[in-house]
Amino acid sequence: MAEFVRHVKELAKPITSALGYLDIELTERCNNDCIHCCINRPVNDEEARSREMTTGQIKIILAESAGLGSLEVRFTGGEPLLRPDFEELYLYARRLGINVLIFTNARLLTPHMVDLFARIPPRMPIEVTVYGMHKESYEAVTRAPGSFFQFRRGVQLLLERKVPFVVKSVVLPPNRTEMDEFEAWARTIPWMTERPRYSIFFDLRNRRDDAQKNRLIESLRPSPREGLAVIVRDAEKTRKDMGEFASKFMGPPGNMLFGCGAGCGLSIDAYGQAQPCMGLHAPDLTHNVRSEIRDEAGGITHHSALAGALASFKYLREMRAANPDYLRRCAVCFLKGFCEQCPGKSWVEHGTLDTPVEYFCEAAHAQARWMGWLDKNEMGWTVINWKERVRKA
Ligand code: SF4
Ligand code: SF4
C-alpha cells in the first residue's frame, strides 16, 4: 500500500519541467543490515565507496536539474546521511532553490544536522522508516546493535527542533504485532496527517546480486491474504484510493512494456548511472551520466548529462513485450497498473523485462477480489467488462 499510495501521488502530479522527477541514491551503503533490504551494502564496503560519485559530480547533477526547471530532489540510499559531504550537498541543493526529500533511518541525525534543517528547511517532510517499536523488534530487523537508541534519539531531535517529518514502516515478522502501537505513536507526531504507510510486498535484491539474501527476503514476504489484511486496516480510505486509482490508471496495456511514467524523470544511482526509475536496475536500460560530467576540475558550467539521459530513455515508449506468457496474461489484464508487476520487478525476479511475477500477480488478485472487481476464481486477464465492474464496486 505504501508504494501504491506513493504511485498515486506521483502519477497525479502535473509535470512542470523537462525533468519530471529526480532521485539520487547517494550511497548504497547503510549502517543497518535490514533482513528484507533489497539494496544495502555494508557500511564499510570500500569497493562500493570508491565507486560512488564525487561531491562535485553530484553538484553538477543538481545544477543541471535546476536548469531544467526541476526543483525537487529525493536523496535516498542506502543511508544518505552516511556520506560525509551530505551537509554540503544539501546546502548546495537548497541554495539552488531545490526542495529536498530525505529518506533516512534517522540514526545519524545529530543536533548540528537537525539545527541545520530547522534553519534551512528541506521544504518537504523528512521520511523516517521505523523498523520496530522496541529494541528487540527493531534490532531483529536492522541487525545493528545500538540502532534502536540512535533512531529514537534522531526522532527526538526532530521533535525538539520542530523539523517536519513523517514516519513509515515495514511489516516484518519481528514487528508484526506492533502495528497498533506504531500507529498510536505516529498519531502523536504533529506532521502525521495520514495513517503511516507500510512496505508490505518486498522486492528481491535490485541488482540480482545475492541469491542467499533473496531466499531470506522470500521467506519474509507475507502471503497475499496477509498483505491484504494490512492494506485494509483503513478499509474506507483504501477503497476510495483504489477506486480513484483504478479509474485513472488501470487497464490492459497491450504489448507496450512501459505504460508508467518511467523515463519522464531520472533516478541516478550511487555510481552515476541514470535509471528510468528507482526500481529499474537492468543494466541495458541505464545511461552513464557520470561519464558525461566533467569532474570538479572541469567546473560547474554548462552540462547536458541529464538531458542526454532523458533523451536516451525516449525509446522506452517504443519497447514491446514478446514473452508469450506476458502477452496471454498481463497484456490483456485490466489489473495492469494496479498490480506491482512491471519491467523493473520482472527483471529483478527473472532477469527479463516481460515475465509475469507470480507473487505480485496473486497479491493484485487478492486485492481486486476484496474490491469486488473479481469473483473468487476469476483472473484479471479473462474479464472484458472491467470498466463496468470498477464503476459499480
Ligand atoms: S535502513 Fe533502509 S537501506 Fe538501510 S538496510 Fe534498512 S532498508 Fe536497507
Ligand atoms: S495481475 Fe497478473 S496478469 Fe495481471 S498484470 Fe499483474 S502479473 Fe500480469
CSV table of C-alpha atoms and ligand atoms in Angstrom, one decimal:
chain,number,residue,atom,x,y,z
A,1,MET,CA,0.0,0.0,0.0
A,2,ALA,CA,2.9,2.3,0.8
A,3,GLU,CA,4.1,2.1,-2.8
A,4,PHE,CA,0.6,2.2,-4.1
A,5,VAL,CA,-0.2,5.5,-2.4
A,6,ARG,CA,3.1,7.0,-3.5
A,7,HIS,CA,2.4,5.8,-7.0
A,8,VAL,CA,-1.0,7.5,-7.0
A,9,LYS,CA,0.6,10.8,-5.8
A,10,GLU,CA,3.4,10.7,-8.3
A,11,LEU,CA,1.2,9.9,-11.2
A,12,ALA,CA,-1.2,12.5,-10.3
A,13,LYS,CA,1.5,15.3,-10.1
A,14,PRO,CA,1.5,17.6,-13.1
A,15,ILE,CA,4.8,17.5,-14.9
A,16,THR,CA,6.0,21.1,-14.9
A,17,SER,CA,9.6,20.7,-16.1
A,18,ALA,CA,11.5,18.8,-18.7
A,19,LEU,CA,12.7,16.6,-15.9
A,20,GLY,CA,9.6,15.1,-14.2
A,21,TYR,CA,11.5,13.9,-11.1
A,22,LEU,CA,15.0,13.4,-9.8
A,23,ASP,CA,16.1,10.8,-7.3
A,24,ILE,CA,19.7,10.4,-6.2
A,25,GLU,CA,20.8,7.4,-4.3
A,26,LEU,CA,23.7,9.0,-2.5
A,27,THR,CA,25.2,5.6,-1.5
A,28,GLU,CA,24.1,2.0,-1.4
A,29,ARG,CA,25.9,1.5,1.9
A,30,CYS,CA,23.9,1.5,5.1
A,31,ASN,CA,24.6,1.4,8.8
A,32,ASN,CA,21.7,-1.0,9.1
A,33,ASP,CA,21.6,-4.5,7.6
A,34,CYS,CA,17.9,-5.0,7.4
A,35,ILE,CA,16.7,-8.5,6.9
A,36,HIS,CA,14.4,-7.5,4.0
A,37,CYS,CA,16.6,-4.9,2.3
A,38,CYS,CA,16.9,-5.1,-1.5
A,39,ILE,CA,19.7,-2.6,-1.9
A,40,ASN,CA,22.1,-2.2,1.0
A,41,ARG,CA,25.8,-2.8,1.1
A,42,PRO,CA,27.9,-2.8,4.3
A,43,VAL,CA,28.7,0.5,5.8
A,44,ASN,CA,32.5,-0.1,5.4
A,45,ASP,CA,32.4,-1.5,1.9
A,46,GLU,CA,35.4,0.2,0.5
A,47,GLU,CA,34.9,-1.1,-3.0
A,48,ALA,CA,31.4,0.4,-3.1
A,49,ARG,CA,32.6,3.6,-1.5
A,50,SER,CA,35.4,4.1,-4.1
A,51,ARG,CA,32.9,3.9,-6.9
A,52,GLU,CA,30.5,6.4,-5.5
A,53,MET,CA,30.0,9.7,-7.3
A,54,THR,CA,32.1,12.6,-6.0
A,55,THR,CA,30.7,15.7,-4.3
A,56,GLY,CA,31.4,17.7,-7.5
A,57,GLN,CA,29.6,15.3,-9.7
A,58,ILE,CA,26.5,15.3,-7.6
A,59,LYS,CA,26.6,19.1,-7.5
A,60,ILE,CA,26.7,19.2,-11.3
A,61,ILE,CA,23.7,16.9,-11.5
A,62,LEU,CA,21.8,19.2,-9.1
A,63,ALA,CA,22.7,22.3,-11.0
A,64,GLU,CA,21.6,20.8,-14.3
A,65,SER,CA,18.4,19.6,-12.7
A,66,ALA,CA,17.6,23.1,-11.6
A,67,GLY,CA,18.5,24.4,-15.0
A,68,LEU,CA,15.9,22.0,-16.4
A,69,GLY,CA,13.3,23.5,-14.1
A,70,SER,CA,13.2,20.6,-11.7
A,71,LEU,CA,13.1,21.9,-8.2
A,72,GLU,CA,12.7,18.8,-6.2
A,73,VAL,CA,15.2,16.0,-5.4
A,74,ARG,CA,14.9,12.9,-3.4
A,75,PHE,CA,18.1,11.9,-1.5
A,76,THR,CA,18.0,8.3,-0.7
A,77,GLY,CA,20.3,5.3,-0.3
A,78,GLY,CA,21.3,3.0,1.5
A,79,GLU,CA,21.5,5.6,4.2
A,80,PRO,CA,22.1,9.0,2.6
A,81,LEU,CA,23.4,10.6,5.8
A,82,LEU,CA,26.4,8.3,5.7
A,83,ARG,CA,28.1,10.5,3.2
A,84,PRO,CA,30.4,12.9,4.9
A,85,ASP,CA,29.5,15.5,2.3
A,86,PHE,CA,25.8,15.2,2.9
A,87,GLU,CA,25.6,18.7,4.5
A,88,GLU,CA,27.4,20.3,1.6
A,89,LEU,CA,25.2,18.6,-0.9
A,90,TYR,CA,22.1,19.5,1.0
A,91,LEU,CA,23.0,23.2,1.2
A,92,TYR,CA,24.0,23.3,-2.4
A,93,ALA,CA,20.6,21.9,-3.4
A,94,ARG,CA,18.8,24.3,-1.2
A,95,ARG,CA,20.8,27.3,-2.5
A,96,LEU,CA,19.7,26.3,-6.0
A,97,GLY,CA,16.1,26.6,-4.7
A,98,ILE,CA,15.6,22.8,-4.9
A,99,ASN,CA,13.4,21.2,-2.2
A,100,VAL,CA,14.9,18.1,-0.7
A,101,LEU,CA,13.1,15.0,0.2
A,102,ILE,CA,15.3,12.9,2.5
A,103,PHE,CA,14.7,9.2,3.2
A,104,THR,CA,16.6,8.1,6.3
A,105,ASN,CA,16.6,5.7,9.2
A,106,ALA,CA,17.3,8.7,11.4
A,107,ARG,CA,20.3,7.1,13.2
A,108,LEU,CA,22.8,9.7,12.1
A,109,LEU,CA,20.8,12.8,12.9
A,110,THR,CA,22.9,15.0,15.1
A,111,PRO,CA,22.0,18.2,16.9
A,112,HIS,CA,24.1,20.1,14.3
A,113,MET,CA,22.3,18.4,11.4
A,114,VAL,CA,18.8,18.9,12.8
A,115,ASP,CA,19.6,22.6,13.7
A,116,LEU,CA,20.6,23.0,10.0
A,117,PHE,CA,17.2,21.5,8.9
A,118,ALA,CA,15.5,23.9,11.3
A,119,ARG,CA,17.4,26.9,10.0
A,120,ILE,CA,17.3,26.0,6.3
A,121,PRO,CA,14.3,23.6,5.9
A,122,PRO,CA,14.3,20.9,3.3
A,123,ARG,CA,10.8,22.2,2.4
A,124,MET,CA,9.5,18.6,2.3
A,125,PRO,CA,8.9,16.4,5.4
A,126,ILE,CA,11.8,14.1,6.1
A,127,GLU,CA,10.7,10.5,5.8
A,128,VAL,CA,11.9,8.2,8.6
A,129,THR,CA,11.4,4.4,8.3
A,130,VAL,CA,10.6,2.7,11.6
A,131,TYR,CA,11.6,-0.9,11.9
A,132,GLY,CA,10.1,-1.7,15.3
A,133,MET,CA,8.8,0.0,18.5
A,134,HIS,CA,11.2,-1.8,20.8
A,135,LYS,CA,14.9,-2.5,20.9
A,136,GLU,CA,14.3,-6.2,20.4
A,137,SER,CA,12.0,-6.0,17.4
A,138,TYR,CA,13.8,-3.0,15.8
A,139,GLU,CA,17.2,-4.6,16.0
A,140,ALA,CA,15.9,-8.0,14.9
A,141,VAL,CA,15.1,-6.2,11.7
A,142,THR,CA,18.2,-3.9,11.4
A,143,ARG,CA,20.7,-6.5,12.7
A,144,ALA,CA,22.7,-3.5,14.0
A,145,PRO,CA,23.3,-3.3,17.8
A,146,GLY,CA,22.5,0.1,19.3
A,147,SER,CA,20.5,1.2,16.3
A,148,PHE,CA,17.2,1.5,18.2
A,149,PHE,CA,18.6,4.0,20.6
A,150,GLN,CA,20.2,6.1,17.8
A,151,PHE,CA,16.9,6.1,15.8
A,152,ARG,CA,14.9,7.2,18.9
A,153,ARG,CA,17.4,10.0,19.6
A,154,GLY,CA,17.3,11.1,16.0
A,155,VAL,CA,13.5,11.3,16.1
A,156,GLN,CA,13.6,13.1,19.4
A,157,LEU,CA,15.9,15.8,17.9
A,158,LEU,CA,13.5,16.3,15.1
A,159,LEU,CA,10.6,16.7,17.5
A,160,GLU,CA,12.5,19.1,19.8
A,161,ARG,CA,13.6,21.3,16.9
A,162,LYS,CA,10.2,21.1,15.3
A,163,VAL,CA,11.6,19.8,12.0
A,164,PRO,CA,8.7,18.3,10.0
A,165,PHE,CA,9.0,14.6,9.4
A,166,VAL,CA,6.7,11.6,8.8
A,167,VAL,CA,7.2,8.0,9.7
A,168,LYS,CA,6.5,4.9,7.7
A,169,SER,CA,7.2,1.2,8.4
A,170,VAL,CA,7.8,-2.2,7.0
A,171,VAL,CA,5.7,-5.1,8.1
A,172,LEU,CA,8.0,-7.9,9.1
A,173,PRO,CA,7.8,-10.9,11.5
A,174,PRO,CA,9.6,-9.2,14.4
A,175,ASN,CA,7.3,-6.1,14.4
A,176,ARG,CA,4.1,-7.5,13.0
A,177,THR,CA,2.3,-7.4,16.4
A,178,GLU,CA,3.3,-3.8,17.0
A,179,MET,CA,1.3,-2.1,14.3
A,180,ASP,CA,-1.4,-0.7,16.7
A,181,GLU,CA,1.4,0.6,18.9
A,182,PHE,CA,3.2,2.2,16.0
A,183,GLU,CA,0.1,3.9,14.7
A,184,ALA,CA,-0.8,5.2,18.1
A,185,TRP,CA,2.7,6.7,18.4
A,186,ALA,CA,2.6,8.0,14.8
A,187,ARG,CA,-0.6,10.0,15.7
A,188,THR,CA,1.4,11.9,18.3
A,189,ILE,CA,3.7,13.3,15.6
A,190,PRO,CA,2.4,16.7,14.6
A,191,TRP,CA,3.1,16.3,10.9
A,192,MET,CA,1.4,12.9,10.5
A,193,THR,CA,-1.8,14.0,8.9
A,194,GLU,CA,-2.5,10.5,7.5
A,195,ARG,CA,-2.1,6.9,8.7
A,196,PRO,CA,1.5,5.8,8.2
A,197,ARG,CA,2.4,3.9,5.0
A,198,TYR,CA,3.8,0.4,5.1
A,199,SER,CA,6.1,-1.6,2.8
A,200,ILE,CA,4.5,-5.0,2.6
A,201,PHE,CA,5.3,-6.9,-0.6
A,202,PHE,CA,9.1,-6.9,-0.6
A,203,ASP,CA,11.3,-6.8,-3.6
A,204,LEU,CA,14.2,-9.1,-4.2
A,205,ARG,CA,17.7,-7.7,-4.4
A,206,ASN,CA,17.5,-4.9,-7.0
A,207,ARG,CA,20.8,-5.9,-8.6
A,208,ARG,CA,20.3,-9.7,-8.6
A,209,ASP,CA,23.4,-9.9,-6.6
A,210,ASP,CA,22.7,-12.2,-3.7
A,211,ALA,CA,20.8,-15.4,-4.0
A,212,GLN,CA,21.1,-16.2,-0.3
A,213,LYS,CA,19.6,-12.9,0.7
A,214,ASN,CA,16.8,-13.4,-1.9
A,215,ARG,CA,15.8,-16.6,-0.1
A,216,LEU,CA,15.6,-14.7,3.2
A,217,ILE,CA,13.5,-12.0,1.6
A,218,GLU,CA,11.2,-14.5,0.1
A,219,SER,CA,10.7,-16.2,3.5
A,220,LEU,CA,9.7,-12.8,5.0
A,221,ARG,CA,7.1,-12.0,2.3
A,222,PRO,CA,3.5,-12.1,3.7
A,223,SER,CA,1.0,-14.2,1.8
A,224,PRO,CA,-1.3,-12.2,-0.4
A,225,ARG,CA,-4.0,-12.7,2.2
A,226,GLU,CA,-1.8,-11.4,5.0
A,227,GLY,CA,-0.7,-8.5,2.9
A,228,LEU,CA,-4.3,-7.6,2.2
A,229,ALA,CA,-5.1,-7.6,5.9
A,230,VAL,CA,-2.5,-4.9,6.4
A,231,ILE,CA,-3.8,-2.9,3.4
A,232,VAL,CA,-7.4,-2.9,4.5
A,233,ARG,CA,-6.6,-1.7,8.1
A,234,ASP,CA,-8.1,1.5,6.9
A,235,ALA,CA,-10.8,-0.1,4.7
A,236,GLU,CA,-12.8,3.0,3.8
A,237,LYS,CA,-9.8,5.0,2.7
A,238,THR,CA,-8.3,2.1,0.9
A,239,ARG,CA,-11.5,1.5,-1.1
A,240,LYS,CA,-11.6,5.2,-2.0
A,241,ASP,CA,-7.9,5.4,-3.0
A,242,MET,CA,-8.0,2.1,-5.0
A,243,GLY,CA,-11.2,3.1,-6.8
A,244,GLU,CA,-9.7,6.5,-7.7
A,245,PHE,CA,-6.5,4.9,-8.9
A,246,ALA,CA,-8.4,2.3,-10.9
A,247,SER,CA,-10.5,4.9,-12.7
A,248,LYS,CA,-7.4,6.8,-13.8
A,249,PHE,CA,-4.6,4.4,-14.3
A,250,MET,CA,-5.7,0.8,-14.6
A,251,GLY,CA,-6.4,-1.1,-17.8
A,252,PRO,CA,-4.9,-3.6,-20.3
A,253,PRO,CA,-1.7,-2.2,-21.7
A,254,GLY,CA,-1.4,-4.4,-24.8
A,255,ASN,CA,2.2,-5.3,-25.7
A,256,MET,CA,3.5,-1.9,-24.6
A,257,LEU,CA,6.1,-2.5,-21.9
A,258,PHE,CA,6.3,0.9,-20.2
A,259,GLY,CA,2.9,2.3,-19.6
A,260,CYS,CA,4.1,4.1,-16.5
A,261,GLY,CA,6.0,7.3,-16.1
A,262,ALA,CA,9.4,5.7,-16.4
A,263,GLY,CA,11.8,7.9,-18.3
A,264,CYS,CA,9.9,11.2,-17.6
A,265,GLY,CA,12.4,11.7,-14.8
A,266,LEU,CA,15.6,10.2,-13.7
A,267,SER,CA,16.9,8.1,-10.8
A,268,ILE,CA,20.7,8.3,-10.5
A,269,ASP,CA,22.4,5.5,-8.7
A,270,ALA,CA,25.3,6.0,-6.3
A,271,TYR,CA,27.8,5.3,-9.1
A,272,GLY,CA,26.4,7.8,-11.6
A,273,GLN,CA,24.2,5.6,-13.7
A,274,ALA,CA,20.8,7.1,-14.7
A,275,GLN,CA,17.9,4.7,-14.5
A,276,PRO,CA,14.4,5.4,-15.7
A,277,CYS,CA,13.1,4.8,-12.2
A,278,MET,CA,14.3,3.7,-8.7
A,279,GLY,CA,13.2,0.1,-9.3
A,280,LEU,CA,14.7,-0.5,-12.7
A,281,HIS,CA,18.3,-1.6,-12.4
A,282,ALA,CA,18.5,-3.6,-15.6
A,283,PRO,CA,22.0,-2.7,-16.9
A,284,ASP,CA,20.8,-2.5,-20.5
A,285,LEU,CA,18.4,0.3,-19.6
A,286,THR,CA,20.8,2.6,-17.8
A,287,HIS,CA,22.6,5.6,-19.1
A,288,ASN,CA,26.1,6.6,-17.8
A,289,VAL,CA,25.6,10.2,-16.7
A,290,ARG,CA,28.9,10.3,-14.8
A,291,SER,CA,31.0,9.7,-17.9
A,292,GLU,CA,29.4,12.8,-19.4
A,293,ILE,CA,30.1,15.0,-16.4
A,294,ARG,CA,33.5,16.7,-16.2
A,295,ASP,CA,34.9,16.3,-12.7
A,296,GLU,CA,35.3,19.2,-10.3
A,297,ALA,CA,38.3,20.4,-12.2
A,298,GLY,CA,36.1,21.0,-15.2
A,299,GLY,CA,34.0,23.5,-13.3
A,300,ILE,CA,30.2,23.7,-13.0
A,301,THR,CA,29.4,25.4,-16.2
A,302,HIS,CA,27.2,24.1,-18.9
A,303,HIS,CA,26.3,20.4,-18.8
A,304,SER,CA,23.7,18.3,-20.6
A,305,ALA,CA,24.2,14.9,-19.0
A,306,LEU,CA,20.7,14.7,-17.6
A,307,ALA,CA,19.1,16.0,-20.8
A,308,GLY,CA,21.1,13.3,-22.7
A,309,ALA,CA,19.9,10.6,-20.3
A,310,LEU,CA,16.3,11.8,-20.7
A,311,ALA,CA,16.6,11.7,-24.4
A,312,SER,CA,18.1,8.3,-24.3
A,313,PHE,CA,15.1,6.9,-22.4
A,314,LYS,CA,12.6,8.1,-25.1
A,315,TYR,CA,12.8,4.6,-26.7
A,316,LEU,CA,11.2,3.1,-23.7
A,317,ARG,CA,7.8,4.1,-25.1
A,318,GLU,CA,8.6,2.0,-28.2
A,319,MET,CA,9.6,-1.2,-26.3
A,320,ARG,CA,7.2,-4.1,-26.7
A,321,ALA,CA,6.7,-7.3,-24.7
A,322,ALA,CA,7.4,-10.6,-26.5
A,323,ASN,CA,7.1,-13.2,-23.8
A,324,PRO,CA,4.0,-15.4,-24.8
A,325,ASP,CA,3.0,-15.8,-21.2
A,326,TYR,CA,3.0,-12.0,-20.7
A,327,LEU,CA,1.1,-11.5,-23.9
A,328,ARG,CA,-1.5,-14.0,-22.8
A,329,ARG,CA,-1.9,-12.5,-19.3
A,330,CYS,CA,-0.5,-9.1,-18.5
A,331,ALA,CA,-1.1,-7.6,-21.9
A,332,VAL,CA,-4.8,-8.1,-21.6
A,333,CYS,CA,-5.2,-7.9,-17.9
A,334,PHE,CA,-7.2,-4.9,-16.6
A,335,LEU,CA,-5.2,-5.0,-13.3
A,336,LYS,CA,-2.1,-3.8,-15.0
A,337,GLY,CA,-1.1,-0.5,-13.5
A,338,PHE,CA,-2.7,-1.5,-10.2
A,339,CYS,CA,-0.6,-4.7,-9.9
A,340,GLU,CA,3.0,-4.2,-8.8
A,341,GLN,CA,4.3,-6.3,-11.8
A,342,CYS,CA,6.4,-4.0,-14.0
A,343,PRO,CA,9.5,-4.4,-16.2
A,344,GLY,CA,11.7,-3.5,-13.2
A,345,LYS,CA,10.3,-6.1,-10.9
A,346,SER,CA,10.2,-8.7,-13.7
A,347,TRP,CA,14.0,-8.1,-14.3
A,348,VAL,CA,14.7,-8.4,-10.6
A,349,GLU,CA,12.8,-11.7,-10.3
A,350,HIS,CA,13.5,-13.3,-13.7
A,351,GLY,CA,16.2,-11.3,-15.5
A,352,THR,CA,13.8,-10.4,-18.3
A,353,LEU,CA,11.5,-7.3,-18.7
A,354,ASP,CA,8.3,-9.1,-19.6
A,355,THR,CA,7.7,-12.1,-17.3
A,356,PRO,CA,4.7,-12.0,-15.0
A,357,VAL,CA,5.7,-12.1,-11.4
A,358,GLU,CA,3.5,-14.7,-9.6
A,359,TYR,CA,3.8,-13.1,-6.2
A,360,PHE,CA,2.6,-9.7,-7.3
A,361,CYS,CA,0.0,-11.3,-9.5
A,362,GLU,CA,-1.5,-13.2,-6.6
A,363,ALA,CA,-1.3,-10.1,-4.4
A,364,ALA,CA,-3.1,-8.0,-7.0
A,365,HIS,CA,-5.8,-10.6,-7.4
A,366,ALA,CA,-6.4,-10.8,-3.7
A,367,GLN,CA,-6.9,-7.0,-3.6
A,368,ALA,CA,-9.1,-7.0,-6.7
A,369,ARG,CA,-11.4,-9.6,-5.1
A,370,TRP,CA,-11.6,-7.6,-1.9
A,371,MET,CA,-12.6,-4.6,-4.1
A,372,GLY,CA,-15.4,-6.7,-5.7
A,373,TRP,CA,-13.8,-6.4,-9.1
A,374,LEU,CA,-13.3,-10.1,-9.5
A,375,ASP,CA,-15.2,-13.2,-8.4
A,376,LYS,CA,-13.5,-15.9,-6.4
A,377,ASN,CA,-11.9,-17.9,-9.2
A,378,GLU,CA,-11.7,-15.3,-11.9
A,379,MET,CA,-8.5,-14.0,-13.3
A,380,GLY,CA,-7.9,-10.4,-14.4
A,381,TRP,CA,-6.9,-11.3,-18.0
A,382,THR,CA,-10.3,-13.0,-18.6
A,383,VAL,CA,-12.5,-10.1,-17.8
A,384,ILE,CA,-13.9,-7.9,-20.6
A,385,ASN,CA,-16.4,-5.7,-18.8
A,386,TRP,CA,-14.0,-4.5,-16.2
A,387,LYS,CA,-14.9,-0.8,-16.5
A,388,GLU,CA,-18.4,-1.5,-15.5
A,389,ARG,CA,-17.3,-3.6,-12.6
A,390,VAL,CA,-14.9,-0.9,-11.3
A,391,ARG,CA,-17.7,1.7,-11.6
A,392,LYS,CA,-20.2,-0.5,-9.7
A,393,ALA,CA,-17.8,-1.6,-6.9
B,1,SF4,S1,17.8,1.2,6.7
B,1,SF4,FE1,16.9,1.1,4.6
B,1,SF4,S2,18.7,1.0,3.2
B,1,SF4,FE2,19.4,0.5,5.3
B,1,SF4,S3,19.4,-1.7,5.4
B,1,SF4,FE3,17.5,-1.0,6.2
B,1,SF4,S4,16.0,-1.0,4.5
B,1,SF4,FE4,18.1,-1.1,3.7
B,2,SF4,S1,-2.3,-9.3,-12.1
B,2,SF4,FE1,-1.0,-10.9,-13.0
B,2,SF4,S2,-1.6,-11.0,-15.2
B,2,SF4,FE2,-2.4,-9.0,-14.3
B,2,SF4,S3,-0.8,-7.6,-14.8
B,2,SF4,FE3,-0.4,-8.4,-12.7
B,2,SF4,S4,1.1,-10.1,-13.1
B,2,SF4,FE4,0.1,-9.6,-15.1
